[in-house]
Amino acid sequence: MADEHPIHRSISADELLSTAHTRSFCNILFPPDLVLDEADLSESRFERCLFRVPLIRGVDFSGSIFEDCRFAPTRFASCKLPGTRFTGCTLFDVEQKKGSSFAFCDLQAAEMTKCNFATCSFERCDLYNVHAVECSFRGVQFGHSSFTKALSRRSTLARASFDGCNFSFGDLSGLQLQNCQFLSCKFSEASFIDTDLSDAMLSACQLDRVEWDRAKLRNADLRGSRLSGLNLAVLADYAGLTVSESEQSGLLEGLGIAVQPD
């Protein structure tokens, strides 16, 4: 088990340059005055590191591994993070009650496991094929971010999978999430306003008090999910929607249809 309170050694800009070739950083403090702009830190490994750099701009973290790292509220701007792996990391500052932000970042095929992204924001980020397991995205925002990849001028493919993640109070409005998979996730009081979830799977999820206005659930699979508050009348499309038998009465009653036993 990792030390919950490791002793961190602060690193200077000169030390970073001289040791960057090793691509391995353990118990390192990245202090607030450290400038990382445009650094090449691809294929690096960060273990139990503490990042207090408020702005990380244009850094290449492609294929890097972050394990048991902590981030003070950090803004990642135009960073390359495709194929990165975050395991046991915290990007939410408990004292400030504030998360980190990602703006114009490439996070294609990033993997997150048991991380805290609470109240983080992803602004205009590429999140195609992201995979997350047992992570907190409570209060997260995905402003103008994309989970899609263009296949041709007229065709796009959306892909992402989330297993056991918490999106309560999150803003997922306006996203293209067709074909994406959510297994045993919590969406209490989250927003799916104008979100396209066509052909998506939301299995065994908690979907109570969700905002569904103009959402598309065409051919979506919601079997095993708790749908308290879902009113089909506010949806833009629900043709082919699959739900559990135990939820059908509540959905029909929301349309004003009385369900009586034979």
Tab-separated table of C-alpha atoms in Angstrom, residues 3 21 44 46 72 98 132 135 158 168:
chain	number	residue	atom	x	y	z
A	3	ASP	CA	2.336	5.864	1.765
A	21	HIS	CA	15.754	11.795	-19.997
A	44	SER	CA	7.183	9.426	-18.340
A	46	PHE	CA	5.121	9.867	-12.096
A	72	ALA	CA	-3.452	21.275	-6.431
A	98	LYS	CA	-11.929	22.946	-6.207
A	132	ALA	CA	-12.592	5.156	-16.549
A	135	CYS	CA	-13.640	7.359	-10.580
A	158	ALA	CA	-18.391	8.174	-30.479
A	168	SER	CA	-23.727	13.170	-9.671
